[in-house]
């Protein structure tokens, strides 16, 4: 990215970015918006003008961002860092939404076969509750989607999630369910996730303690050939593609099984269709018709050129609270890197910290700082024209949206005042994503929008968004702390003394 | 702060801070820890040495931080910004924990009287469920504490929270409860919070639709004399002190009523006692025996001198997930300011962005970026020696803590590697707060620790932590967007055109 001529131009343009306090014309509000079938992206309150947008388009062109996206969709082996990765792999989560339309036959058949198997299995499933045991990508996406679609919850088929190795969490979840009526879904891409193994064991103990046969109450979701896939102690096993990353697996069997159980097939089919519809927009080379790419470029502009290193996602829809946590993982685990995919260290800013919470609640929490604090934050608002439930109070929904717009305008325009404490600096950037309603189709579209934005940001920054080497060291060290693993601990040499010290100082009293 | 000699010294010291990759001695681990009766603060993995700590102590002295804390506790009228505030008020949330031990007789009697009234009322309370209707400080603290003490939930007395003006949230909460068995607690300090009024109205409609008398199912918590306090359409009314801020009201009737209902009096008394025990430590002038002050100084060091503008709170206890959201409000709404309490604008960094999520879940989410991203984050880990429930898996709890220590060590020490993608830079700071167990007493202590840390950070930075003028503009603008309020809109002059444009562009189709 930094070797492009667009980069040099953007650096110059960043010396004098648009000042939003000069007023936002109606023309600008109408022009700086990208409308697609399901979602619109409004960016009139970002600190960009026509010159910046043209140069961002040039940056996209010079970095071959759209070609890279096409290559990903068509099955290129892009999950690799030159000289660092043993075995490059494909990145095929889009194929779960049947992109591309042709080719990749083997993977496509696998997906369609698993989908049929899941639907068949659930048709005769006698259970009233599913507890999905999984952590990270095996929990956050499916949980966020289930929560977003609260309105569609099936009262006779409840869904819970069990993730943390913290036994207080495990006991609280297990105590709240009736094991006789519960199916446990053990989800681990590798088949060897510590937390998931511990929780699976406890669930089996719990079933056995009730005189039940654990095998009749357990299914597994993993990759073909994993340790978990070879374990016959399950009533059924379903598999996801190796080429689908955990954090991109919400539309794979990882999400499909539990969501088809808890929301029904019709809702999930609409959800997948919404994602597919939005995916199409990510193929466009014109940034005005490719909101994911445009949003990624705005992230780069704000972070790299304006120096704003954190980004708040602020849905004005209460049930998108968990969705923010899913995006946090997706964005930060994908692009929180400092190695170029060509294998050399990079020092320019990569992913921002992504955080956030729903409005209007967050207005009564951290918005004070967004308006008057000294740290700048990029804000992404999400808004919906109407509510989910037909019985909902339309006046209340209007008040919700009035608050959303008021916050964006307050951030952008600020307010002078004689009273220093009531002064609002303004000129703080935000963007808005809107849809007609928070429903299955638009949740799919939102998921697609953000997944593709994250992929695009990686393409622009030159990082491999699809590995996560940064989580490995902690795993190794945790294992080394295991008292039964002293051999490994000794191999670690100098570090082992630190660990021993840490143990005795922090944890000595627990033993 | 910037006019102190300590500030100048810290600036020089920040040119060459400790490099954590040089190894952490056992001696350092043992010495850089502050132990109190209920909590310990371990700061050996912060980038400080003895000289920095002595200079931070000097900064505390030169800013009169401890004297300011004493003055607050004793009832000084510190909630003001010189030349900006109409009427200075006291800051008396500590009095809810009976600090100071003497004086402030009128406020003290008020607190004790309300406490007796609440206990008496709940003794004969026939309801099986309380729904607390409130937003911001009226929700986040009580909800976080209730969630933290999941282990103590009374199965016969459930507690829910209703906050957002989003009608989908309102309907979901109301549909999940049986109005006949439910008491609604309407909480608003001002008595005129929009969201709370809307939700109160819906709850009354819901009760009336079931043929119930709303007055028999509603109590109010507010300040004496507010609009809500004058409303006789409640079965009972309880009042909090005007001098207790919403975000500091968890130990006032705002938290007490619902927590005494949902957790029982014994648990709440332990919770208050834990807070009181920890409050005592905040009176010490020696930073080694005042963890709240020391932690505030470390925040200032990291943000102001090392340039780290965001802070992750990472509890290794699953049920502290909501607690992070409470801290986010408390810290960012208190110190996300840019005006000095003497009334002049300040340009140095004030509050960092506070975000976070429980481990080990967060290890499978955003820890990739904490280890290998380009944005630095201050990390505060929370750990507990043993689990809450007696039936819990002690091996699982040990694994939880091993992971915690492993992450801290990985952040600090890093790891060189031939493989650029497996390289961990290290030298990333963190601190650890430990307690024996997450129970009522230690949750009280944690609340006290962070509340007092936030007050201390305000004293050091020179801001008034107890107002929130930054939330006013958004409220005014939202009202101006109300079609029925065109008169007000016109008064806003030039801004009104922007609002109209925003409306037509963003929300035109909803009307």
JSON list of C-alpha atoms in Angstrom, two decimals, chain A residues 161-176 198-199 202, chain B residues 147-153 316-320 359 383-398 400-401 435-439 442-443:
[
{"chain": "A", "resi": 161, "resn": "UNK", "atom": "CA", "xyz": [-24.05, -21.41, 24.17]},
{"chain": "A", "resi": 162, "resn": "UNK", "atom": "CA", "xyz": [-21.31, -22.83, 26.38]},
{"chain": "A", "resi": 163, "resn": "UNK", "atom": "CA", "xyz": [-17.84, -21.53, 25.70]},
{"chain": "A", "resi": 164, "resn": "UNK", "atom": "CA", "xyz": [-15.56, -20.47, 28.55]},
{"chain": "A", "resi": 165, "resn": "UNK", "atom": "CA", "xyz": [-13.35, -22.90, 30.48]},
{"chain": "A", "resi": 166, "resn": "UNK", "atom": "CA", "xyz": [-14.45, -20.97, 33.59]},
{"chain": "A", "resi": 167, "resn": "UNK", "atom": "CA", "xyz": [-16.31, -23.69, 35.56]},
{"chain": "A", "resi": 168, "resn": "UNK", "atom": "CA", "xyz": [-18.74, -21.15, 37.02]},
{"chain": "A", "resi": 169, "resn": "UNK", "atom": "CA", "xyz": [-19.98, -20.49, 33.50]},
{"chain": "A", "resi": 170, "resn": "UNK", "atom": "CA", "xyz": [-20.17, -24.21, 32.76]},
{"chain": "A", "resi": 171, "resn": "UNK", "atom": "CA", "xyz": [-22.16, -24.97, 35.89]},
{"chain": "A", "resi": 172, "resn": "UNK", "atom": "CA", "xyz": [-24.55, -22.04, 35.36]},
{"chain": "A", "resi": 173, "resn": "UNK", "atom": "CA", "xyz": [-25.34, -23.19, 31.80]},
{"chain": "A", "resi": 174, "resn": "UNK", "atom": "CA", "xyz": [-25.69, -26.86, 32.70]},
{"chain": "A", "resi": 175, "resn": "UNK", "atom": "CA", "xyz": [-27.89, -26.14, 35.72]},
{"chain": "A", "resi": 176, "resn": "UNK", "atom": "CA", "xyz": [-30.28, -24.11, 33.59]},
{"chain": "A", "resi": 198, "resn": "UNK", "atom": "CA", "xyz": [-13.34, -29.54, 28.99]},
{"chain": "A", "resi": 199, "resn": "UNK", "atom": "CA", "xyz": [-16.96, -28.50, 28.48]},
{"chain": "A", "resi": 202, "resn": "UNK", "atom": "CA", "xyz": [-18.61, -31.94, 31.78]},
{"chain": "B", "resi": 147, "resn": "UNK", "atom": "CA", "xyz": [-24.72, -11.00, 36.67]},
{"chain": "B", "resi": 148, "resn": "UNK", "atom": "CA", "xyz": [-21.41, -11.26, 38.57]},
{"chain": "B", "resi": 149, "resn": "UNK", "atom": "CA", "xyz": [-23.20, -13.03, 41.41]},
{"chain": "B", "resi": 150, "resn": "UNK", "atom": "CA", "xyz": [-25.08, -15.50, 39.19]},
{"chain": "B", "resi": 151, "resn": "UNK", "atom": "CA", "xyz": [-24.23, -18.12, 41.75]},
{"chain": "B", "resi": 152, "resn": "UNK", "atom": "CA", "xyz": [-26.43, -16.32, 44.32]},
{"chain": "B", "resi": 153, "resn": "UNK", "atom": "CA", "xyz": [-29.50, -15.82, 42.15]},
{"chain": "B", "resi": 316, "resn": "UNK", "atom": "CA", "xyz": [-10.95, -14.25, 33.85]},
{"chain": "B", "resi": 317, "resn": "UNK", "atom": "CA", "xyz": [-14.42, -14.87, 35.28]},
{"chain": "B", "resi": 318, "resn": "UNK", "atom": "CA", "xyz": [-17.18, -15.29, 32.72]},
{"chain": "B", "resi": 319, "resn": "UNK", "atom": "CA", "xyz": [-19.85, -13.55, 34.79]},
{"chain": "B", "resi": 320, "resn": "UNK", "atom": "CA", "xyz": [-17.92, -10.28, 34.87]},
{"chain": "B", "resi": 359, "resn": "UNK", "atom": "CA", "xyz": [-10.99, -14.57, 29.13]},
{"chain": "B", "resi": 383, "resn": "UNK", "atom": "CA", "xyz": [-8.21, -13.22, 38.31]},
{"chain": "B", "resi": 384, "resn": "UNK", "atom": "CA", "xyz": [-9.62, -15.30, 41.16]},
{"chain": "B", "resi": 385, "resn": "UNK", "atom": "CA", "xyz": [-7.93, -18.03, 43.13]},
{"chain": "B", "resi": 386, "resn": "UNK", "atom": "CA", "xyz": [-10.96, -20.27, 43.26]},
{"chain": "B", "resi": 387, "resn": "UNK", "atom": "CA", "xyz": [-14.31, -20.58, 41.56]},
{"chain": "B", "resi": 388, "resn": "UNK", "atom": "CA", "xyz": [-17.73, -19.53, 42.87]},
{"chain": "B", "resi": 389, "resn": "UNK", "atom": "CA", "xyz": [-19.55, -22.80, 42.95]},
{"chain": "B", "resi": 390, "resn": "UNK", "atom": "CA", "xyz": [-18.45, -25.61, 45.19]},
{"chain": "B", "resi": 391, "resn": "UNK", "atom": "CA", "xyz": [-19.29, -28.16, 42.51]},
{"chain": "B", "resi": 392, "resn": "UNK", "atom": "CA", "xyz": [-17.01, -26.50, 40.00]},
{"chain": "B", "resi": 393, "resn": "UNK", "atom": "CA", "xyz": [-14.21, -28.33, 38.24]},
{"chain": "B", "resi": 394, "resn": "UNK", "atom": "CA", "xyz": [-11.01, -27.24, 39.98]},
{"chain": "B", "resi": 395, "resn": "UNK", "atom": "CA", "xyz": [-8.90, -28.47, 37.04]},
{"chain": "B", "resi": 396, "resn": "UNK", "atom": "CA", "xyz": [-10.88, -26.21, 34.73]},
{"chain": "B", "resi": 397, "resn": "UNK", "atom": "CA", "xyz": [-10.36, -23.29, 37.07]},
{"chain": "B", "resi": 398, "resn": "UNK", "atom": "CA", "xyz": [-6.63, -23.97, 37.16]},
{"chain": "B", "resi": 400, "resn": "UNK", "atom": "CA", "xyz": [-8.40, -20.66, 33.39]},
{"chain": "B", "resi": 401, "resn": "UNK", "atom": "CA", "xyz": [-5.70, -19.13, 35.58]},
{"chain": "B", "resi": 435, "resn": "UNK", "atom": "CA", "xyz": [-9.02, -11.84, 44.79]},
{"chain": "B", "resi": 436, "resn": "UNK", "atom": "CA", "xyz": [-9.64, -15.13, 46.49]},
{"chain": "B", "resi": 437, "resn": "UNK", "atom": "CA", "xyz": [-13.05, -15.67, 44.93]},
{"chain": "B", "resi": 438, "resn": "UNK", "atom": "CA", "xyz": [-15.65, -13.76, 42.95]},
{"chain": "B", "resi": 439, "resn": "UNK", "atom": "CA", "xyz": [-18.22, -13.35, 45.74]},
{"chain": "B", "resi": 442, "resn": "UNK", "atom": "CA", "xyz": [-15.07, -9.04, 46.41]},
{"chain": "B", "resi": 443, "resn": "UNK", "atom": "CA", "xyz": [-17.57, -7.71, 43.85]}
]
